[in-house]
């Protein structure tokens, strides 16, 4: 049986969490930008 | 862990449910002040910016199924199961250019049904509406069921009461605020969902050594880490095509394409895909290690709540409760709004009463939202099947709609005969595969059958479609 190496599994999990965190920051930054430029709606 | 115990006290569960319920309805009322016209109620004025646009597309796609079914995937199919779920984001990436084209071709369009009717005619439109309405109901039911199940698992709230409460809140704020309320609350729900997922994931990591957990799990459940697990590989493609079908055909995303500002619509969907991509792994990785953590899961539907509760105690359960409530709200509201648009615009206005005024149509929409909520509630009262079976039964239907939509948007030679045959035969053969081979093949086979028929009829077609037909404003 060919297994996913430990490094790959750990890297995937950390990458997912970091990307999710980057997503929240991006969303908040964009909403501030849209509010300032009155582009929300 | 004994599954008869609940992780949260019922009082805390009810408090959270009522507090968030009041907040969503209040926000619905606040944003609903803007939805004075039919365009406002159904499409939020067609001028939604990139922040709200990308958040609503992402949040709608983070369903309670994502939070509840992903750990089941991890538990059953390991790493590939989680990776299979991430492919659902590809649908959003691919829909990005399609959304821009939809806005160009149909500047005053309302629904995905409008497109099929104008592009292929009434027979294809009827088949498409059947598929779309069936799928939307299956989705609504699977989410309302998930809501009832998770509230019962986490806080001991009776399944029927929890499910009823969630539906009631979503119906109320969609009713009072239309798409403005849906999109506005979706943004707040997106932020809460993402922060909640990060909090649970980080807390889980702080409670276990990932390296040790990997070593233990590889010894006890090596299949979960099998890089060449055939069933999981099949499920990856199945999920990907299921995702394409869901996004490409469903009015939930078409209504966003019509609602988001034309200049940013493509970017908004791309960003939504990027936001969605890591979520299955962040949500489901703990399930890979449930055995090494000594968690005994006897009810597959409760995988996620049990793991969160075992790892993080009542704090984790509160966070998970809120995240699931937000993911339920963000999807149920969108489905209620988009499906009522489909019924009001495509069925009532186009089939029953073409001379209906905008004001009357708005009233009809609100009645339909209430009706949809009631029908969903009645179907959900008896708890049937597990979440996966409800969700994936709809797979063949949506898979068969992929090619008629894609070729219809880009290819003049795509035609009604091909669209009808591909949807009917794709669905039928996909359903056969569902029962004969398993759910993990159904969407894949339906999509392939649909593709062969669509391309075959295009090759034989003499049709050269006039794109201006799609712009009803000019007609």
Short mmCIF file of C-alpha atoms in Angstrom, two decimals:
data_model
loop_
_atom_site.label_atom_id
_atom_site.label_comp_id
_atom_site.label_asym_id
_atom_site.label_seq_id
_atom_site.Cartn_x
_atom_site.Cartn_y
_atom_site.Cartn_z
CA UNK A 1 0.00 0.00 0.00
CA UNK A 2 1.38 3.41 -0.99
CA UNK A 3 0.76 5.86 1.88
CA UNK A 4 0.68 9.64 1.94
CA UNK A 5 3.96 10.66 3.62
CA UNK A 6 3.73 12.34 7.02
CA UNK A 7 5.27 15.52 5.66
CA UNK A 8 2.64 15.81 2.93
CA UNK A 9 -0.27 15.28 5.35
CA UNK A 10 1.10 17.77 7.89
CA UNK A 11 1.88 20.33 5.17
CA UNK A 12 -1.61 20.02 3.70
CA UNK A 13 -3.23 20.60 7.09
CA UNK A 14 -1.11 23.63 7.94
CA UNK A 15 -1.52 25.11 4.46
CA UNK A 16 -5.29 24.76 4.75
CA UNK A 17 -5.42 26.55 8.10
CA UNK A 18 -3.12 29.37 6.93
CA UNK A 19 -5.14 29.85 3.72
CA UNK A 20 -8.37 29.97 5.70
CA UNK A 21 -6.89 32.66 7.96
CA UNK A 22 -5.73 34.63 4.91
CA UNK A 23 -9.29 34.37 3.60
CA UNK A 24 -10.78 36.10 6.65
CA UNK A 25 -8.24 38.91 6.48
CA UNK A 26 -8.93 39.38 2.76
CA UNK A 27 -12.68 39.54 3.29
CA UNK A 28 -12.38 42.11 6.07
CA UNK A 29 -9.93 44.21 4.09
CA UNK A 30 -12.20 44.18 1.04
CA UNK A 31 -15.28 45.18 2.98
CA UNK A 32 -13.45 48.14 4.50
CA UNK A 33 -12.29 49.12 1.02
CA UNK A 34 -15.84 48.83 -0.36
CA UNK A 35 -17.27 50.88 2.52
CA UNK A 36 -14.71 53.66 1.99
CA UNK A 37 -15.31 53.80 -1.76
CA UNK A 38 -19.10 53.41 -1.24
CA UNK A 39 -19.09 50.28 -3.41
CA UNK A 40 -20.70 47.91 -0.92
CA UNK A 41 -24.03 47.62 -2.80
CA UNK B 1 -17.30 8.83 24.31
CA UNK B 2 -20.91 8.02 25.06
CA UNK B 3 -23.12 9.46 22.36
CA UNK B 4 -26.12 9.57 24.67
CA UNK B 5 -24.41 12.45 26.48
CA UNK B 6 -24.61 15.94 25.00
CA UNK B 7 -21.64 18.25 24.83
CA UNK B 8 -23.61 21.44 25.52
CA UNK B 9 -26.39 21.97 28.03
CA UNK B 10 -29.74 22.35 26.22
CA UNK B 11 -30.14 25.80 27.82
CA UNK B 12 -26.92 27.05 26.17
CA UNK B 13 -28.04 25.59 22.85
CA UNK B 14 -31.42 27.32 23.01
CA UNK B 15 -29.79 30.60 24.11
CA UNK B 16 -27.41 30.54 21.12
CA UNK B 17 -30.21 29.57 18.76
CA UNK B 18 -32.52 32.36 19.93
CA UNK B 19 -29.76 35.01 20.13
CA UNK B 20 -28.48 34.35 16.62
CA UNK B 21 -32.03 33.94 15.33
CA UNK B 22 -32.98 37.41 16.62
CA UNK B 23 -29.78 38.87 15.16
CA UNK B 24 -30.39 37.43 11.67
CA UNK B 25 -34.02 38.52 11.59
CA UNK B 26 -33.04 42.00 12.87
CA UNK B 27 -30.38 42.32 10.17
CA UNK B 28 -32.89 41.06 7.62
CA UNK B 29 -35.27 43.83 8.60
CA UNK B 30 -32.47 46.42 8.50
CA UNK B 31 -31.17 45.45 5.05
CA UNK B 32 -34.67 44.69 3.82
CA UNK B 33 -35.43 48.45 3.85
CA UNK B 34 -33.40 48.68 0.65
CA UNK B 35 -35.41 46.06 -1.22
CA UNK B 36 -38.29 48.26 -2.36
CA UNK B 37 -38.42 47.12 -6.00
CA UNK B 38 -38.64 43.61 -7.48
CA UNK B 39 -35.02 43.96 -8.67
CA UNK B 40 -34.05 44.87 -5.11
CA UNK B 41 -35.93 41.99 -3.51
CA UNK B 42 -34.83 39.33 -6.02
CA UNK B 43 -31.38 40.58 -7.05
CA UNK B 44 -30.26 43.15 -4.45
CA UNK B 45 -30.34 45.94 -7.02
CA UNK B 46 -27.84 44.19 -9.37
CA UNK B 47 -24.99 46.25 -7.90
CA UNK B 48 -23.37 44.13 -5.17
CA UNK B 49 -19.66 44.89 -4.58
CA UNK B 50 -16.77 42.43 -4.48
CA UNK B 51 -16.63 42.00 -0.68
CA UNK B 52 -20.27 41.02 -0.28
CA UNK B 53 -20.26 39.24 -3.65
CA UNK B 54 -17.37 36.90 -2.91
CA UNK B 55 -18.56 36.33 0.67
CA UNK B 56 -22.07 35.35 -0.41
CA UNK B 57 -20.79 32.91 -3.07
CA UNK B 58 -18.39 31.36 -0.57
CA UNK B 59 -20.81 31.22 2.36
CA UNK B 60 -23.57 29.68 0.27
CA UNK B 61 -21.17 26.93 -0.76
CA UNK B 62 -20.06 26.32 2.84
CA UNK B 63 -23.15 24.40 3.77
CA UNK B 64 -23.89 22.48 6.91
CA UNK B 65 -23.05 19.51 4.70
CA UNK B 66 -19.51 20.87 4.38
CA UNK B 67 -19.14 21.01 8.14
CA UNK B 68 -20.98 17.74 8.85
CA UNK B 69 -20.17 15.56 5.82
CA UNK B 70 -16.49 16.46 5.44
CA UNK B 71 -15.47 14.71 8.69
CA UNK B 72 -17.48 11.70 7.48
CA UNK B 73 -15.44 11.76 4.26
CA UNK B 74 -12.23 11.92 6.31
CA UNK B 75 -13.38 9.03 8.48
CA UNK B 76 -14.45 6.83 5.56
CA UNK B 77 -12.01 7.73 2.81
CA UNK B 78 -9.11 9.39 4.53
CA UNK B 79 -6.89 12.01 2.93
CA UNK B 80 -8.36 11.49 -0.51
CA UNK B 81 -11.84 11.96 0.91
CA UNK B 82 -10.89 15.42 2.18
CA UNK B 83 -9.10 16.30 -1.05
CA UNK B 84 -12.17 15.11 -2.97
CA UNK B 85 -14.28 17.64 -1.11
CA UNK B 86 -11.89 20.51 -1.91
CA UNK B 87 -12.63 19.96 -5.61
CA UNK B 88 -16.08 21.43 -5.01
CA UNK B 89 -14.32 24.83 -5.11
CA UNK B 90 -13.38 24.21 -8.76
CA UNK B 91 -17.01 24.82 -9.65
CA UNK B 92 -16.73 28.38 -8.33
CA UNK B 93 -13.46 28.98 -10.20
CA UNK B 94 -14.94 27.78 -13.48
CA UNK B 95 -18.18 29.65 -12.95
CA UNK B 96 -16.25 32.95 -12.67
CA UNK B 97 -15.82 33.53 -16.44
CA UNK B 98 -19.28 32.08 -17.06
CA UNK B 99 -20.80 34.63 -14.67
CA UNK B 100 -19.21 37.48 -16.63
CA UNK B 101 -20.57 36.04 -19.87
CA UNK B 102 -24.03 35.60 -18.34
CA UNK B 103 -24.05 39.30 -17.38
CA UNK B 104 -23.01 40.27 -20.91
CA UNK B 105 -25.53 38.05 -22.67
CA UNK B 106 -28.43 38.62 -20.26
CA UNK B 107 -28.16 42.12 -18.75
CA UNK B 108 -31.75 41.95 -17.47
CA UNK B 109 -31.94 38.21 -16.77
CA UNK B 110 -33.45 36.91 -13.54
CA UNK B 111 -32.91 33.16 -13.32
CA UNK B 112 -31.05 30.18 -14.73
CA UNK B 113 -34.45 29.03 -16.00
CA UNK B 114 -34.65 32.20 -18.14
CA UNK B 115 -31.43 31.16 -19.82
CA UNK B 116 -32.53 27.59 -20.59
CA UNK B 117 -35.94 28.77 -21.87
CA UNK B 118 -34.47 31.38 -24.19
CA UNK B 119 -31.54 29.24 -25.27
CA UNK B 120 -33.19 25.84 -25.79
CA UNK B 121 -36.97 26.27 -25.71
CA UNK B 122 -39.79 25.00 -23.53
CA UNK B 123 -39.15 21.24 -23.44
CA UNK B 124 -35.57 21.65 -22.22
CA UNK B 125 -36.77 24.36 -19.85
CA UNK B 126 -39.33 21.99 -18.27
CA UNK B 127 -36.76 19.23 -17.81
CA UNK B 128 -34.26 21.72 -16.40
CA UNK B 129 -36.81 23.18 -13.97
CA UNK B 130 -37.65 19.66 -12.79
CA UNK B 131 -33.97 18.91 -12.14
CA UNK B 132 -33.28 22.27 -10.53
CA UNK B 133 -36.31 22.20 -8.24
CA UNK B 134 -35.68 18.59 -7.22
CA UNK B 135 -32.05 19.36 -6.43
CA UNK B 136 -32.89 22.54 -4.52
CA UNK B 137 -35.40 20.66 -2.39
CA UNK B 138 -32.91 17.83 -1.76
CA UNK B 139 -30.34 20.42 -0.70
CA UNK B 140 -32.78 22.26 1.54
CA UNK B 141 -33.93 19.03 3.14
CA UNK B 142 -30.40 17.74 3.70
CA UNK B 143 -29.45 21.01 5.41
CA UNK B 144 -32.51 21.30 7.58
CA UNK B 145 -31.99 17.66 8.60
CA UNK B 146 -28.34 18.37 9.35
CA UNK B 147 -29.39 21.31 11.50
CA UNK B 148 -31.80 19.18 13.54
CA UNK B 149 -29.25 16.38 13.90
CA UNK B 150 -26.40 18.62 15.01
CA UNK B 151 -28.50 20.56 17.51
CA UNK B 152 -29.60 17.26 19.01
CA UNK B 153 -26.05 15.88 19.06
CA UNK B 154 -24.48 18.99 20.54
CA UNK B 155 -27.11 20.34 22.90
CA UNK B 156 -29.77 17.69 23.27
CA UNK B 157 -32.34 19.93 21.58
CA UNK B 158 -35.06 17.69 20.19
CA UNK B 159 -34.44 17.09 16.45
CA UNK B 160 -37.87 18.37 15.46
CA UNK B 161 -37.63 21.56 17.54
CA UNK B 162 -34.09 22.41 16.39
CA UNK B 163 -34.84 21.79 12.72
CA UNK B 164 -38.07 23.82 12.95
CA UNK B 165 -36.33 26.74 14.65
CA UNK B 166 -33.56 26.95 12.03
CA UNK B 167 -36.05 26.88 9.17
CA UNK B 168 -38.26 29.47 10.85
CA UNK B 169 -35.39 31.95 11.34
CA UNK B 170 -34.17 31.57 7.74
CA UNK B 171 -37.66 31.91 6.29
CA UNK B 172 -38.31 35.03 8.39
CA UNK B 173 -35.23 37.01 7.43
CA UNK B 174 -35.35 35.99 3.77
CA UNK B 175 -39.00 37.01 3.75
CA UNK B 176 -38.44 40.47 5.20
CA UNK B 177 -35.20 41.35 3.44
CA UNK B 178 -35.03 39.46 0.14
CA UNK B 179 -31.59 39.10 -1.47
CA UNK B 180 -30.26 42.21 0.33
CA UNK B 181 -30.79 40.45 3.66
CA UNK B 182 -29.44 37.17 2.31
CA UNK B 183 -26.22 38.72 0.98
CA UNK B 184 -25.68 41.01 3.97
CA UNK B 185 -26.08 38.20 6.49
CA UNK B 186 -23.97 35.94 4.28
CA UNK B 187 -21.02 38.29 4.76
CA UNK B 188 -21.25 38.20 8.55
CA UNK B 189 -21.84 34.45 8.46
CA UNK B 190 -18.74 34.00 6.22
CA UNK B 191 -16.51 35.80 8.69
CA UNK B 192 -17.93 33.83 11.64
CA UNK B 193 -17.59 30.52 9.76
CA UNK B 194 -13.96 31.15 8.79
CA UNK B 195 -12.95 32.37 12.25
CA UNK B 196 -14.77 29.43 13.87
CA UNK B 197 -13.07 26.90 11.59
CA UNK B 198 -9.66 28.38 12.37
CA UNK B 199 -10.39 28.41 16.12
CA UNK B 200 -11.45 24.73 16.17
CA UNK B 201 -8.53 23.68 13.95
CA UNK B 202 -5.94 25.56 16.02
CA UNK B 203 -7.41 24.26 19.28
CA UNK B 204 -7.38 20.71 17.90
CA UNK B 205 -3.74 21.08 16.86
CA UNK B 206 -2.83 22.34 20.32
CA UNK B 207 -4.40 19.19 21.87
CA UNK B 208 -2.54 16.62 19.76
CA UNK B 209 0.85 16.01 18.29
CA UNK B 210 0.16 15.72 14.57
CA UNK B 211 3.28 13.62 13.95
CA UNK B 212 2.43 11.09 16.67
CA UNK B 213 -1.23 11.01 15.67
CA UNK B 214 -0.16 10.26 12.08
CA UNK B 215 2.11 7.41 13.21
CA UNK B 216 -0.64 5.86 15.35
CA UNK B 217 -3.33 6.22 12.67
CA UNK B 218 -1.10 4.76 9.98
CA UNK B 219 -0.68 1.68 12.17
CA UNK B 220 -4.35 1.29 13.08
CA UNK B 221 -6.11 2.63 9.96
CA UNK B 222 -3.61 2.64 7.08
CA UNK B 223 -6.41 2.76 4.49
CA UNK B 224 -7.13 6.38 5.46
CA UNK B 225 -3.66 7.37 4.27
CA UNK B 226 -3.65 5.17 1.19
CA UNK B 227 -2.49 7.34 -1.70
CA UNK B 228 -4.02 4.96 -4.24
CA UNK B 229 -7.43 4.22 -2.73
CA UNK B 230 -9.62 3.54 -5.82
CA UNK B 231 -12.96 4.40 -4.20
CA UNK B 232 -11.60 7.70 -2.92
CA UNK B 233 -10.09 8.54 -6.31
CA UNK B 234 -13.46 7.85 -7.93
CA UNK B 235 -15.15 10.02 -5.32
CA UNK B 236 -12.73 12.86 -6.14
CA UNK B 237 -13.92 13.02 -9.74
CA UNK B 238 -17.49 12.36 -8.67
CA UNK B 239 -17.39 15.27 -6.25
CA UNK B 240 -15.76 17.54 -8.76
CA UNK B 241 -18.46 16.93 -11.37
CA UNK B 242 -21.17 17.11 -8.74
CA UNK B 243 -19.75 20.51 -7.79
CA UNK B 244 -19.71 21.65 -11.42
CA UNK B 245 -23.31 20.56 -11.84
CA UNK B 246 -24.48 22.23 -8.65
CA UNK B 247 -22.83 25.57 -9.37
CA UNK B 248 -23.40 25.72 -13.12
CA UNK B 249 -27.10 24.91 -13.10
CA UNK B 250 -28.46 26.21 -9.82
CA UNK B 251 -30.21 29.52 -9.59
CA UNK B 252 -28.44 30.21 -6.29
CA UNK B 253 -25.31 31.08 -8.29
CA UNK B 254 -27.08 32.49 -11.31
CA UNK B 255 -28.90 34.92 -9.01
CA UNK B 256 -25.47 35.99 -7.67
CA UNK B 257 -24.20 36.40 -11.22
CA UNK B 258 -27.14 38.75 -11.90
CA UNK B 259 -26.79 40.51 -8.53
CA UNK B 260 -23.05 41.20 -8.36
CA UNK B 261 -21.78 44.31 -10.17
CA UNK B 262 -20.82 43.40 -13.73
CA UNK B 263 -17.27 44.78 -13.39
CA UNK B 264 -16.37 42.55 -10.42
CA UNK B 265 -18.56 39.47 -10.92
CA UNK B 266 -15.80 37.28 -12.33
CA UNK B 267 -13.31 38.31 -9.61
CA UNK B 268 -15.91 37.72 -6.89
CA UNK B 269 -16.49 34.10 -7.94
CA UNK B 270 -12.74 33.42 -8.31
CA UNK B 271 -12.11 34.79 -4.85
CA UNK B 272 -15.01 32.76 -3.44
CA UNK B 273 -13.37 29.61 -4.86
CA UNK B 274 -10.07 30.54 -3.27
CA UNK B 275 -11.74 31.17 0.09
CA UNK B 276 -13.55 27.83 -0.12
CA UNK B 277 -10.61 25.67 -1.29
CA UNK B 278 -8.89 25.04 2.09
CA UNK B 279 -12.04 24.65 4.18
CA UNK B 280 -12.60 20.86 3.84
CA UNK B 281 -9.06 20.10 4.99
CA UNK B 282 -9.24 22.59 7.85
CA UNK B 283 -12.61 21.19 8.96
CA UNK B 284 -12.03 17.49 8.45
CA UNK B 285 -8.42 16.69 9.30
CA UNK B 286 -9.24 15.69 12.91
CA UNK B 287 -11.40 12.85 11.58
CA UNK B 288 -8.27 11.21 10.13
CA UNK B 289 -7.00 10.79 13.66
CA UNK B 290 -10.24 9.88 15.49
CA UNK B 291 -9.11 6.31 16.09
CA UNK B 292 -5.76 7.31 17.56
CA UNK B 293 -7.62 9.81 19.75
CA UNK B 294 -9.82 7.00 21.10
CA UNK B 295 -13.13 8.42 19.84
CA UNK B 296 -15.70 5.74 19.17
CA UNK B 297 -18.08 6.87 16.44
CA UNK B 298 -21.12 4.68 16.05
CA UNK B 299 -23.36 7.20 14.25
CA UNK B 300 -21.65 8.47 11.12
CA UNK B 301 -23.82 11.62 11.01
CA UNK B 302 -22.28 12.77 14.30
CA UNK B 303 -18.62 12.46 13.32
CA UNK B 304 -17.85 16.20 13.31
CA UNK B 305 -19.68 17.18 16.52
CA UNK B 306 -18.30 14.19 18.43
CA UNK B 307 -14.72 14.89 17.44
CA UNK B 308 -15.00 18.62 18.23
CA UNK B 309 -16.66 17.87 21.56
CA UNK B 310 -14.12 15.22 22.51
CA UNK B 311 -11.13 17.36 21.58
CA UNK B 312 -12.29 20.74 22.79
CA UNK B 313 -15.08 20.17 25.28
CA UNK B 314 -17.90 22.67 25.64
CA UNK B 315 -15.96 25.61 24.10
CA UNK B 316 -15.39 23.63 20.90
CA UNK B 317 -19.02 22.59 20.92
CA UNK B 318 -20.18 26.23 21.22
CA UNK B 319 -17.93 27.32 18.34
CA UNK B 320 -19.02 24.39 16.19
CA UNK B 321 -22.66 25.10 17.04
CA UNK B 322 -22.31 28.73 15.90
CA UNK B 323 -20.35 27.80 12.75
CA UNK B 324 -22.96 25.22 11.78
CA UNK B 325 -25.82 27.61 12.48
CA UNK B 326 -24.12 30.23 10.26
CA UNK B 327 -23.41 27.74 7.49
CA UNK B 328 -27.01 26.54 7.64
CA UNK B 329 -28.33 30.10 7.54
CA UNK B 330 -26.07 31.18 4.68
CA UNK B 331 -27.20 28.30 2.49
CA UNK B 332 -30.86 27.91 3.45
CA UNK B 333 -31.54 31.64 2.96
CA UNK B 334 -29.86 31.57 -0.46
CA UNK B 335 -31.81 28.51 -1.53
CA UNK B 336 -35.10 29.92 -0.32
CA UNK B 337 -34.50 33.18 -2.20
CA UNK B 338 -33.14 31.61 -5.41
CA UNK B 339 -35.72 28.83 -5.57
CA UNK B 340 -38.58 31.23 -4.94
CA UNK B 341 -37.21 33.40 -7.78
CA UNK B 342 -37.25 30.34 -10.03
CA UNK B 343 -40.83 29.47 -9.08
CA UNK B 344 -42.06 33.07 -9.24
CA UNK B 345 -40.31 34.07 -12.48
CA UNK B 346 -40.22 30.81 -14.42
CA UNK B 347 -43.34 29.05 -13.24
CA UNK B 348 -45.78 31.76 -12.13
CA UNK B 349 -44.87 34.61 -14.46
CA UNK B 350 -43.86 32.66 -17.56
CA UNK B 351 -46.33 29.77 -17.33
CA UNK B 352 -49.35 30.97 -15.35
CA UNK B 353 -49.73 34.75 -15.40
CA UNK B 354 -47.48 36.61 -17.90
CA UNK B 355 -49.20 39.96 -17.22
CA UNK B 356 -48.40 39.96 -13.50
CA UNK B 357 -47.04 43.28 -12.21
CA UNK B 358 -43.69 43.57 -10.41
CA UNK B 359 -45.46 44.39 -7.17
CA UNK B 360 -47.70 41.32 -7.41
CA UNK B 361 -44.73 39.13 -8.32
CA UNK B 362 -42.92 40.28 -5.21
CA UNK B 363 -45.91 39.24 -3.10
CA UNK B 364 -46.00 35.89 -4.88
CA UNK B 365 -42.27 35.47 -4.10
CA UNK B 366 -42.88 35.96 -0.40
CA UNK B 367 -45.71 33.42 -0.43
CA UNK B 368 -43.45 30.95 -2.22
CA UNK B 369 -40.71 31.43 0.39
CA UNK B 370 -43.20 30.54 3.13
CA UNK B 371 -44.46 27.57 1.11
CA UNK B 372 -40.93 26.27 0.49
CA UNK B 373 -40.17 26.51 4.18
CA UNK B 374 -43.34 24.57 5.04
CA UNK B 375 -42.71 21.82 2.48
CA UNK B 376 -39.10 21.42 3.67
CA UNK B 377 -40.30 21.24 7.27
CA UNK B 378 -42.84 18.53 6.46
CA UNK B 379 -40.26 16.43 4.57
CA UNK B 380 -37.74 16.79 7.39
CA UNK B 381 -40.09 15.83 10.22
CA UNK B 382 -39.33 12.12 9.87
CA UNK B 383 -35.54 11.82 9.97
CA UNK B 384 -34.63 9.76 6.90
CA UNK B 385 -31.30 8.31 5.72
CA UNK B 386 -27.89 9.70 6.50
CA UNK B 387 -26.70 13.04 5.17
CA UNK B 388 -24.56 11.56 2.43
CA UNK B 389 -27.39 9.55 0.90
CA UNK B 390 -29.71 12.58 0.75
CA UNK B 391 -27.02 14.77 -0.76
CA UNK B 392 -25.63 12.40 -3.33
CA UNK B 393 -28.96 11.10 -4.59
CA UNK B 394 -29.31 14.47 -6.34
CA UNK B 395 -25.85 14.09 -7.94
CA UNK B 396 -26.82 12.44 -11.24
CA UNK B 397 -29.46 15.09 -11.95
CA UNK B 398 -27.14 18.06 -11.53
CA UNK B 399 -24.23 16.27 -13.24
CA UNK B 400 -26.37 15.82 -16.34
CA UNK B 401 -27.05 19.58 -16.52
CA UNK B 402 -23.36 20.59 -16.75
CA UNK B 403 -22.89 20.32 -20.50
CA UNK B 404 -26.18 21.83 -21.67
CA UNK B 405 -25.37 24.92 -19.58
CA UNK B 406 -21.70 25.22 -20.59
CA UNK B 407 -22.17 24.57 -24.30
CA UNK B 408 -25.32 26.70 -24.29
CA UNK B 409 -23.32 29.67 -23.05
CA UNK B 410 -20.41 29.35 -25.46
CA UNK B 411 -21.42 27.28 -28.50
CA UNK B 412 -23.89 28.40 -31.17
CA UNK B 413 -24.36 24.81 -32.37
CA UNK B 414 -25.60 23.56 -29.01
CA UNK B 415 -29.27 22.68 -29.46
CA UNK B 416 -32.53 21.70 -27.77
CA UNK B 417 -32.51 18.00 -28.75
CA UNK B 418 -29.02 17.57 -27.30
CA UNK B 419 -29.90 19.48 -24.13
CA UNK B 420 -33.06 17.44 -23.47
CA UNK B 421 -31.51 14.05 -24.29
CA UNK B 422 -28.36 14.75 -22.29
CA UNK B 423 -30.31 15.78 -19.17
CA UNK B 424 -32.81 12.88 -19.37
CA UNK B 425 -30.35 10.12 -20.33
CA UNK B 426 -27.58 11.47 -18.07
CA UNK B 427 -29.93 11.51 -15.07
CA UNK B 428 -31.37 8.06 -15.81
CA UNK B 429 -28.03 6.32 -16.34
CA UNK B 430 -26.48 8.22 -13.41
CA UNK B 431 -29.30 7.02 -11.16
CA UNK B 432 -28.76 3.46 -12.35
CA UNK B 433 -25.07 3.84 -11.40
CA UNK B 434 -26.08 5.26 -8.01
CA UNK B 435 -28.04 2.11 -7.14
CA UNK B 436 -25.86 -0.40 -9.00
CA UNK B 437 -22.32 0.79 -8.22
CA UNK B 438 -22.60 3.38 -5.42
CA UNK B 439 -23.08 7.09 -4.87
CA UNK B 440 -19.43 7.83 -5.65
CA UNK B 441 -19.94 6.99 -9.34
CA UNK B 442 -23.36 8.57 -10.00
CA UNK B 443 -22.45 12.20 -10.82
CA UNK B 444 -19.36 11.13 -12.74
CA UNK B 445 -21.30 8.75 -14.99
CA UNK B 446 -24.20 11.19 -15.44
CA UNK B 447 -21.78 13.94 -16.50
CA UNK B 448 -19.94 11.69 -18.95
CA UNK B 449 -23.19 10.42 -20.54
CA UNK B 450 -24.44 14.01 -20.77
CA UNK B 451 -21.16 15.10 -22.37
CA UNK B 452 -21.20 12.36 -25.01
CA UNK B 453 -24.80 13.15 -26.00
CA UNK B 454 -24.29 16.93 -25.98
CA UNK B 455 -21.17 16.77 -28.15
CA UNK B 456 -22.70 14.13 -30.42
CA UNK B 457 -25.74 16.28 -31.15
CA UNK B 458 -23.57 19.38 -31.57
CA UNK B 459 -21.51 17.53 -34.21
CA UNK B 460 -24.68 16.70 -36.13
CA UNK B 461 -26.33 20.10 -35.54
CA UNK B 462 -27.13 22.74 -38.14
CA UNK B 463 -28.23 25.19 -35.40
CA UNK B 464 -26.45 28.56 -35.26
CA UNK B 465 -27.90 30.29 -32.23
CA UNK B 466 -28.38 34.06 -32.25
CA UNK B 467 -26.99 35.32 -28.91
CA UNK B 468 -29.15 38.44 -28.96
CA UNK B 469 -32.19 36.22 -28.24
CA UNK B 470 -30.91 35.94 -24.66
CA UNK B 471 -31.28 39.67 -24.09
CA UNK B 472 -35.01 39.97 -23.36
CA UNK B 473 -34.66 43.72 -22.95
CA UNK B 474 -34.01 44.06 -26.68
CA UNK B 475 -36.85 41.77 -27.71
#
